[in-house]
Structures are given as C-alpha cells and as structure tokens.
XYZ file of C-alpha atoms in Angstrom:
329
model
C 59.094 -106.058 -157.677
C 58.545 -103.899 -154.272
C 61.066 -105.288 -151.824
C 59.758 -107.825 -149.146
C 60.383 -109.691 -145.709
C 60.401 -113.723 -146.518
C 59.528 -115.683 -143.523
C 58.941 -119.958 -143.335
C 55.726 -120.560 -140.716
C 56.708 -123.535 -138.869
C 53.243 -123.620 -136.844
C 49.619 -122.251 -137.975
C 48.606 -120.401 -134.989
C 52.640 -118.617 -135.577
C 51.461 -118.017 -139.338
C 48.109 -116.718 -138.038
C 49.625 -114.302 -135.896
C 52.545 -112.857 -137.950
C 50.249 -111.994 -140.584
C 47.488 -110.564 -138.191
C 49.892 -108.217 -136.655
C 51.361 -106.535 -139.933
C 48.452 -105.264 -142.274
C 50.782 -105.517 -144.955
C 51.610 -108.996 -144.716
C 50.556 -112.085 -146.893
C 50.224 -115.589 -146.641
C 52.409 -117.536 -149.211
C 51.418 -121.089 -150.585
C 51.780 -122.169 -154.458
C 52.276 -118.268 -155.983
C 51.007 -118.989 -158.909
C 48.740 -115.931 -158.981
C 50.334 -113.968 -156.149
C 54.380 -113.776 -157.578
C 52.337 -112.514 -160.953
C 50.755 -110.059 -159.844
C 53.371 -109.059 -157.176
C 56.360 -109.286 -160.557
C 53.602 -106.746 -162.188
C 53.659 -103.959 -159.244
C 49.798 -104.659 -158.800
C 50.405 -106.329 -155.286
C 53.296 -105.280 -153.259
C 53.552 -106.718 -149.140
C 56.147 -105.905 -147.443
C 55.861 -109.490 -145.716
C 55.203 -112.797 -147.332
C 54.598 -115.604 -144.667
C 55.335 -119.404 -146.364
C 52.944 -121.769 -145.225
C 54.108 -124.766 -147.249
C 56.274 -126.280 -144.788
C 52.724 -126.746 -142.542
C 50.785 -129.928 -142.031
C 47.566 -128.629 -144.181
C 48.085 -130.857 -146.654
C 45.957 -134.438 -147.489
C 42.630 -135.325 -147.986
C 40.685 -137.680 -145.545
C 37.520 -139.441 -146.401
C 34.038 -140.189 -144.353
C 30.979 -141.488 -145.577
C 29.411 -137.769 -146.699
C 32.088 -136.108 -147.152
C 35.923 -135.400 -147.994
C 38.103 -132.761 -146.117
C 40.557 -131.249 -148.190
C 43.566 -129.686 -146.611
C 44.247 -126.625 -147.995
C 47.761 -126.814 -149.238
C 46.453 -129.892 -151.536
C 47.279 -129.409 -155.012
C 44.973 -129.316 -157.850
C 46.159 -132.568 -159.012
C 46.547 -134.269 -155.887
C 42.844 -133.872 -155.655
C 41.590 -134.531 -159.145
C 43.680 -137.751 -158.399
C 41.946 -139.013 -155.562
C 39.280 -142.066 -156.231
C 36.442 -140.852 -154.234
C 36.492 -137.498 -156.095
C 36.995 -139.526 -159.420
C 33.606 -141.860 -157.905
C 31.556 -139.445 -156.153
C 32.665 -135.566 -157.111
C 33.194 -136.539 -160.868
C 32.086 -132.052 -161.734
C 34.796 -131.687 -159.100
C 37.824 -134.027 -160.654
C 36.658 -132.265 -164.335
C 36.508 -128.702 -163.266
C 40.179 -129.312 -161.703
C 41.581 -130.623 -164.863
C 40.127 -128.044 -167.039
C 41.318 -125.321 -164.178
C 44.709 -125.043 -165.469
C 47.753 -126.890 -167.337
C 49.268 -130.207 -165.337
C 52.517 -128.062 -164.582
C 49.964 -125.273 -162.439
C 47.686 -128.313 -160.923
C 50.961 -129.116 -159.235
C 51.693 -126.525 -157.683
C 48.421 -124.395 -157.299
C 46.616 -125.129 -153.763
C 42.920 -125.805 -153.139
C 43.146 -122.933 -150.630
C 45.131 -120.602 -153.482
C 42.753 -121.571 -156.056
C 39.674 -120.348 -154.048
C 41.225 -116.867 -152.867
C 42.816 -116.175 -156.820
C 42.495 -112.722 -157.562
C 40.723 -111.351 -160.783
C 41.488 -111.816 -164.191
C 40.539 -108.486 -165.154
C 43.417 -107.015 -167.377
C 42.297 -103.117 -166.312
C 42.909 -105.051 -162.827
C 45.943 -106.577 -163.457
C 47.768 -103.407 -165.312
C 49.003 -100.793 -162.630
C 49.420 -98.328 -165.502
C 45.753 -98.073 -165.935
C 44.245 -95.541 -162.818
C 40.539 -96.780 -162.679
C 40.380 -99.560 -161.035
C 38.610 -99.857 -157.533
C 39.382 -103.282 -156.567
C 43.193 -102.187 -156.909
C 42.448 -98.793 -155.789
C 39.408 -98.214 -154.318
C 37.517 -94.669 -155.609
C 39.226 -94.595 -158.805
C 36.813 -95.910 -160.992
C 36.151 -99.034 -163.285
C 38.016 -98.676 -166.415
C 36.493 -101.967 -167.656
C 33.133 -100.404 -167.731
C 34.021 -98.599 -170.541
C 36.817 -100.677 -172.331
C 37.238 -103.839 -173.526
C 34.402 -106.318 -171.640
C 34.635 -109.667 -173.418
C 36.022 -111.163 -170.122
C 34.145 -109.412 -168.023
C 30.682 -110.063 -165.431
C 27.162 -110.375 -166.264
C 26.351 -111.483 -163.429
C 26.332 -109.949 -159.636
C 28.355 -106.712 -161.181
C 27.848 -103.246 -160.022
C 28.428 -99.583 -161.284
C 32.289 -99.810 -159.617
C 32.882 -103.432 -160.492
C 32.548 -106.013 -163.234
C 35.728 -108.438 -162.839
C 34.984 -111.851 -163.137
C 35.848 -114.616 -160.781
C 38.051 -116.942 -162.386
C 37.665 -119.905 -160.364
C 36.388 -123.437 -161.899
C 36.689 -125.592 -159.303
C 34.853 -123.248 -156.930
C 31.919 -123.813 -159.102
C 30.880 -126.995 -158.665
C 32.178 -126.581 -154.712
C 29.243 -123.847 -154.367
C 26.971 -126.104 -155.885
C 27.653 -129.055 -153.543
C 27.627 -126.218 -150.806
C 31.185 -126.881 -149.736
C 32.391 -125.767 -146.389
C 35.421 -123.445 -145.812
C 37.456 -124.138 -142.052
C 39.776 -121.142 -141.293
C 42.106 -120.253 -138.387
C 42.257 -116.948 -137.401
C 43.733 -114.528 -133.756
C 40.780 -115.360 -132.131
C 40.282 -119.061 -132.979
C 38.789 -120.959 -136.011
C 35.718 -120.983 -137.605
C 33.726 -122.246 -140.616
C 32.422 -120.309 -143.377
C 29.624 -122.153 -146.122
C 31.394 -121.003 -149.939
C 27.317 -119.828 -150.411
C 28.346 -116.979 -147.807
C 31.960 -116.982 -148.336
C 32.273 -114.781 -151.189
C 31.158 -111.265 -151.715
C 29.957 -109.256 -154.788
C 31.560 -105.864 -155.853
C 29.073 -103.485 -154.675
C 30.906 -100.613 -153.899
C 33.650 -102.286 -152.221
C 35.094 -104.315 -154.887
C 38.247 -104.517 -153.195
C 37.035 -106.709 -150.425
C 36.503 -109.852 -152.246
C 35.359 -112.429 -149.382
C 34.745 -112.300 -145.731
C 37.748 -113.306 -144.560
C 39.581 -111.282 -141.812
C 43.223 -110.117 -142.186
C 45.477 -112.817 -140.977
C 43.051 -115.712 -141.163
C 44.128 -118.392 -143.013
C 42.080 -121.283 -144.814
C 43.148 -124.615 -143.240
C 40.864 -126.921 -145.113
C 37.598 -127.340 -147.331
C 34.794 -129.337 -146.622
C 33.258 -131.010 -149.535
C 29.928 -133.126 -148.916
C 29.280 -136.103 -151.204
C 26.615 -136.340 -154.240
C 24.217 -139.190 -153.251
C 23.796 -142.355 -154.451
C 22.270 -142.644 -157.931
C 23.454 -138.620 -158.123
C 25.095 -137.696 -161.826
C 26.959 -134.719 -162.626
C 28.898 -132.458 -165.167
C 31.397 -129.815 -165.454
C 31.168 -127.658 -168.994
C 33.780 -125.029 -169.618
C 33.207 -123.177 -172.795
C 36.071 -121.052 -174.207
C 38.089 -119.432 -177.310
C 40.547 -122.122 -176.717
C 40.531 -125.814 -175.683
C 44.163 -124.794 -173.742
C 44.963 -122.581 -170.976
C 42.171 -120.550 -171.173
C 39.445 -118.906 -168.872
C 35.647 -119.982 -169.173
C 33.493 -117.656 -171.325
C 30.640 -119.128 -169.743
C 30.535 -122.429 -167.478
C 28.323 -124.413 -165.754
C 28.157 -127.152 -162.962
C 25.272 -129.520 -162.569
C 24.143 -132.006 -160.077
C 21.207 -133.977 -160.788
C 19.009 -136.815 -158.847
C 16.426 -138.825 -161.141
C 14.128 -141.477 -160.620
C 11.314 -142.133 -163.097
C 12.387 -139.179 -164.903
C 11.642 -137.120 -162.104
C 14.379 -134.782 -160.849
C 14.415 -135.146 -157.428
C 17.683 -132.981 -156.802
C 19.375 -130.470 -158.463
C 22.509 -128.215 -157.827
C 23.686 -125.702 -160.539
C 26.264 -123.377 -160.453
C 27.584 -120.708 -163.009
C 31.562 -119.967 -163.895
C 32.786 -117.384 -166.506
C 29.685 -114.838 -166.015
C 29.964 -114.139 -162.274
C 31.348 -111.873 -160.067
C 31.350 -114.403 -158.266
C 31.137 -118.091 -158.604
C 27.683 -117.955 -159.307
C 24.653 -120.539 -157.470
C 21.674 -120.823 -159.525
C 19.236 -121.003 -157.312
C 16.556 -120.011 -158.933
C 17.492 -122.714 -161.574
C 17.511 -125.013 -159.067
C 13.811 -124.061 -158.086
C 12.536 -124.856 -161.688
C 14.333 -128.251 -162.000
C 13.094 -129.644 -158.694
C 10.282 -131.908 -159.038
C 10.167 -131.461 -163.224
C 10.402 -133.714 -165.623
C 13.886 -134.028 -167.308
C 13.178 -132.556 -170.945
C 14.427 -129.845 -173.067
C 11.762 -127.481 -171.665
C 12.679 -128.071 -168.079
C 16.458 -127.290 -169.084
C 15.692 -124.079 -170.689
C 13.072 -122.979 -168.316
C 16.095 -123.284 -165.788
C 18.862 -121.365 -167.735
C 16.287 -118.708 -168.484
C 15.727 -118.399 -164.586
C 19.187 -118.151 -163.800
C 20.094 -115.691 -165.843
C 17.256 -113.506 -165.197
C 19.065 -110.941 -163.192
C 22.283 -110.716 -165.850
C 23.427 -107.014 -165.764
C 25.209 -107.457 -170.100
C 27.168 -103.992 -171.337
C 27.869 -104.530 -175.080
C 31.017 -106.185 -174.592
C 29.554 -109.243 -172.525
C 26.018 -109.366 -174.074
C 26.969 -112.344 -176.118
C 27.487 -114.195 -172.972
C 23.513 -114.268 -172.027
C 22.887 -116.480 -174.393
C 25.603 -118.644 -174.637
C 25.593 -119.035 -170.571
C 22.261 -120.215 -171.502
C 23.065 -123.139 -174.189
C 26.245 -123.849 -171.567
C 23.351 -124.803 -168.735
C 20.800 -126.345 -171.303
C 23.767 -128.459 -172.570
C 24.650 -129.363 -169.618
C 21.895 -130.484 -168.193
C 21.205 -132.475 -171.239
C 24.751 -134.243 -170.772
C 23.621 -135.145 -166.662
C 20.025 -136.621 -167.970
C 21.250 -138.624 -170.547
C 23.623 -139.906 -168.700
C 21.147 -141.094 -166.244
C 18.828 -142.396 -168.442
C-alpha cells in the first residue's frame, strides 16, 4: 500500500478545507471500498482525512421527506420505520446491497460515491483503463464483459455502477447536500452523476474537497407501492446482473404515478424515463409493463459479452412491475 498521512477531522468546514488544499487527499468514512482498492495499488493518496468522528450521522423525519446524514450506515437506515413504511424499494435495495457485517459499517454517503466494479478497473497490472488512467484505453471493451454496461457506455468506458440503493434514490429523485471551500450546496442524484463519455475518470460532479453531508429522500405518497428486484448468479454477496426499482400510484387500475429506475446495466444508476412516460396514465397490464421495459432499454449500447442483459433487464422491469400492481390490487 503507497504510504499515507492519517488525519481525524474534528469539524466539517476543517475536513472541507484539508482536503481542498491537497489534490491528493481523500475523505475517509467506512473504507469498505476505498482500503480495497487502496491495499490493491489502484488508489494511492498521500492524505486520508477521517470524518467519522463528525456529527453527520442520524436520520430526521418530516412529513415528505427523511434527511439522511451521510455517515449513516446501511443498516441504520434499512432499520428505520418510516423507510420500512414509506421507502419499502429503499429498506430492500439496502439489504440486498451487501452482507449485515458491510451494512454496518458502509455509509450512505460511501455507498453513493463507490467506485466501479470493473475488474480491468480494479487490477493495476492491466494498462487500459481510462477511468484509472485516463488515455489508456478500455481493456473491458475487448475482454471479459459479463459485468459490464449496456447502458449510458461509451467507446472509452463501459464500467458499471454498482450501487443498489442509489437506484431506487434516483427514482424517488433524492437530493444530495454537500459542503464544499466556498459554502454548501445541493445537487438532485438525476444530475449528480455523470456518464463515461470520454472522461470516465470523472465519475460525478462533485468538486475536490467537497464532502456529502446528507441525502435528501422525499416520501412515496399515500396509496404509493413499490419494489426493489436484484437479479444475480448468486442469492449472496453478489452484484446485480440486471435490477430494477419501481414506484407505482393506482386508482381504478389507472397508473397515476410511476418512477423506475435501472441497476446492474448502467453506467450509471440508470432513470427510466422514458418508461416512466409509457406507464403514466395506462392501464396496469402485461402490455403496459412490457411496452415500458422495451422503452427503457431502447438506447442499450450490448457488445457480445453483455447482450444477454437486454433481455433479461427487460423481464427484471416487466416482473417488477407485475410484483407493484399486484400488490395494489
């Protein structure tokens, strides 16, 4: 492991402004991801900043919304009743996320800002890789793909976002508060995350040195049903193939909401929105539900090695849905 400067942050703004004024320093909260990847020589600061000891913890309730601190664990927040009541996608997307030992020490702020699971990524003995070094290529493109994009990928880039709970927090357009040099501001997850392009190294729009103080996550409305489906080669400890999040609203079979979001094909935690076009105002049958997943996979980008995962993103959505409706009915 590169050698590094350990430093506890006894104050946010002191955090803030350590790690703004050394370009190769890094925030530390749970490490789950980060001491991996930093054991494996693929990240190396020469600074880590520990933000545990600060008060971003806890979760406080109003009558649209929760605010989630963002050193809350994964299982504080799958544990909280209103999530359990109103965010039920939420709770499930957390406990399928990651074993209980992780969910205890992973943060809601760590979990959103985890790096890629792309193994070409994640091996510093492999050259092409331009999220780890930017110009060198995409080894993925032609190697092994089975964990890889469909969705939002480029010619440089197809790593997938790993992420489950920051699917159904896209869907419920969840709101990101940050602190940052020149003062704090909040960021909608719809805007906070940014596909490869040809910058795949610059994976959201945060600024160096900001930090993520809490998340913002609206309530479903009364009457509102939803579902979380992860689909993978193993029930255990193991990252979504395909998944899907799904919000619906229905009165007289009529869907008068929807909110669908896509895990395990995106380069980013994927909104359906043109899914979400389709369901509004149609009935709630079979046709509806595959009218929508053929809409929001329309724009999937397949190689050979993820071309099984049209389809099956497909039936995830459909079944999905299917689960939300008949739940309502």
């Amino acid at each position: 492991m590169h050698p590094f400067e350990y430093a506890r942050a006894t104050d946010a703004g002191q955090a803030v402004a350590v790690v703004t004024a050394d370009p190769h320093a890094s925030f530390l909260a749970g490490g789950t991801t980060q001491l991996d990847l930093m054991k494996d020589g693929v990240l190396h600061p020469d600074r880590l900043v520990d933000i545990t000891r600060l008060p971003l913890g806890g979760i406080t309730h109003t009558a649209s919304a929760i605010r989630v601190g963002a050193l809350t664990t994964m299982e504080e927040l799958a544990a909280d009743p209103v999530v359990s009541e109103r965010l039920p996608f939420v709770r499930e997307a957390l406990l399928l996320g990651a074993s209980t030992q992780l969910r205890n020490m992973a943060t809601i702020g760590g979990n959103l800002l985890q790096r890629a699971r792309c193994r070409y990524f994640r091996d510093p003995t492999v050259t092409a890789c331009n999220k780890r070094d930017p110009g060198s290529g995409c080894a993925a493109i032609t190697g092994i793909q089975r964990m890889h994009a469909i969705l939002g990928t480029s010619d440089h880039c197809i790593a997938l976002h790993a992420s489950d709970v920051a699917v159904p927090l896209k869907a419920l357009d969840a709101i990101v508060h940050v602190l940052g040099a020149e003062g704090s501001r909040s960021i909608p997850l719809t805007e906070f995350y940014l596909p490869p392009g040809d910058t795949p190294h610059i994976e959201n729009v945060l600024r160096h040195g900001e930090l993520i103080t809490a998340v913002e996550i609206p309530l479903l409305p009364d009457g509102a049903r939803s579902h979380y489906l992860k689909v993978r080669d193993r029930v255990s400890y193991e990252f979504a193939l395909a998944s899907a999040g799904v919000a619906l609203v229905i009165e007289d079979g009529l869907i008068q909401e929807a909110r669908v979001a896509l895990g395990g094909v995106g380069t980013i935690p994927w909104r359906a929105w043109d899914a979400e076009d389709i369901l509004q105002g149609a009935r709630a049958t079979s046709d509806s539900f595959r009218s929508a997943a053929e809409a929001a996979l329309q724009e999937a980008r397949p190689l050979p090695g993820t071309a099984f995962k049209v389809e099956l993103a497909k039936r995830t959505l459909v079944r999905t849905l299917e689960t939300v409706a008949g739940a309502l009915s």
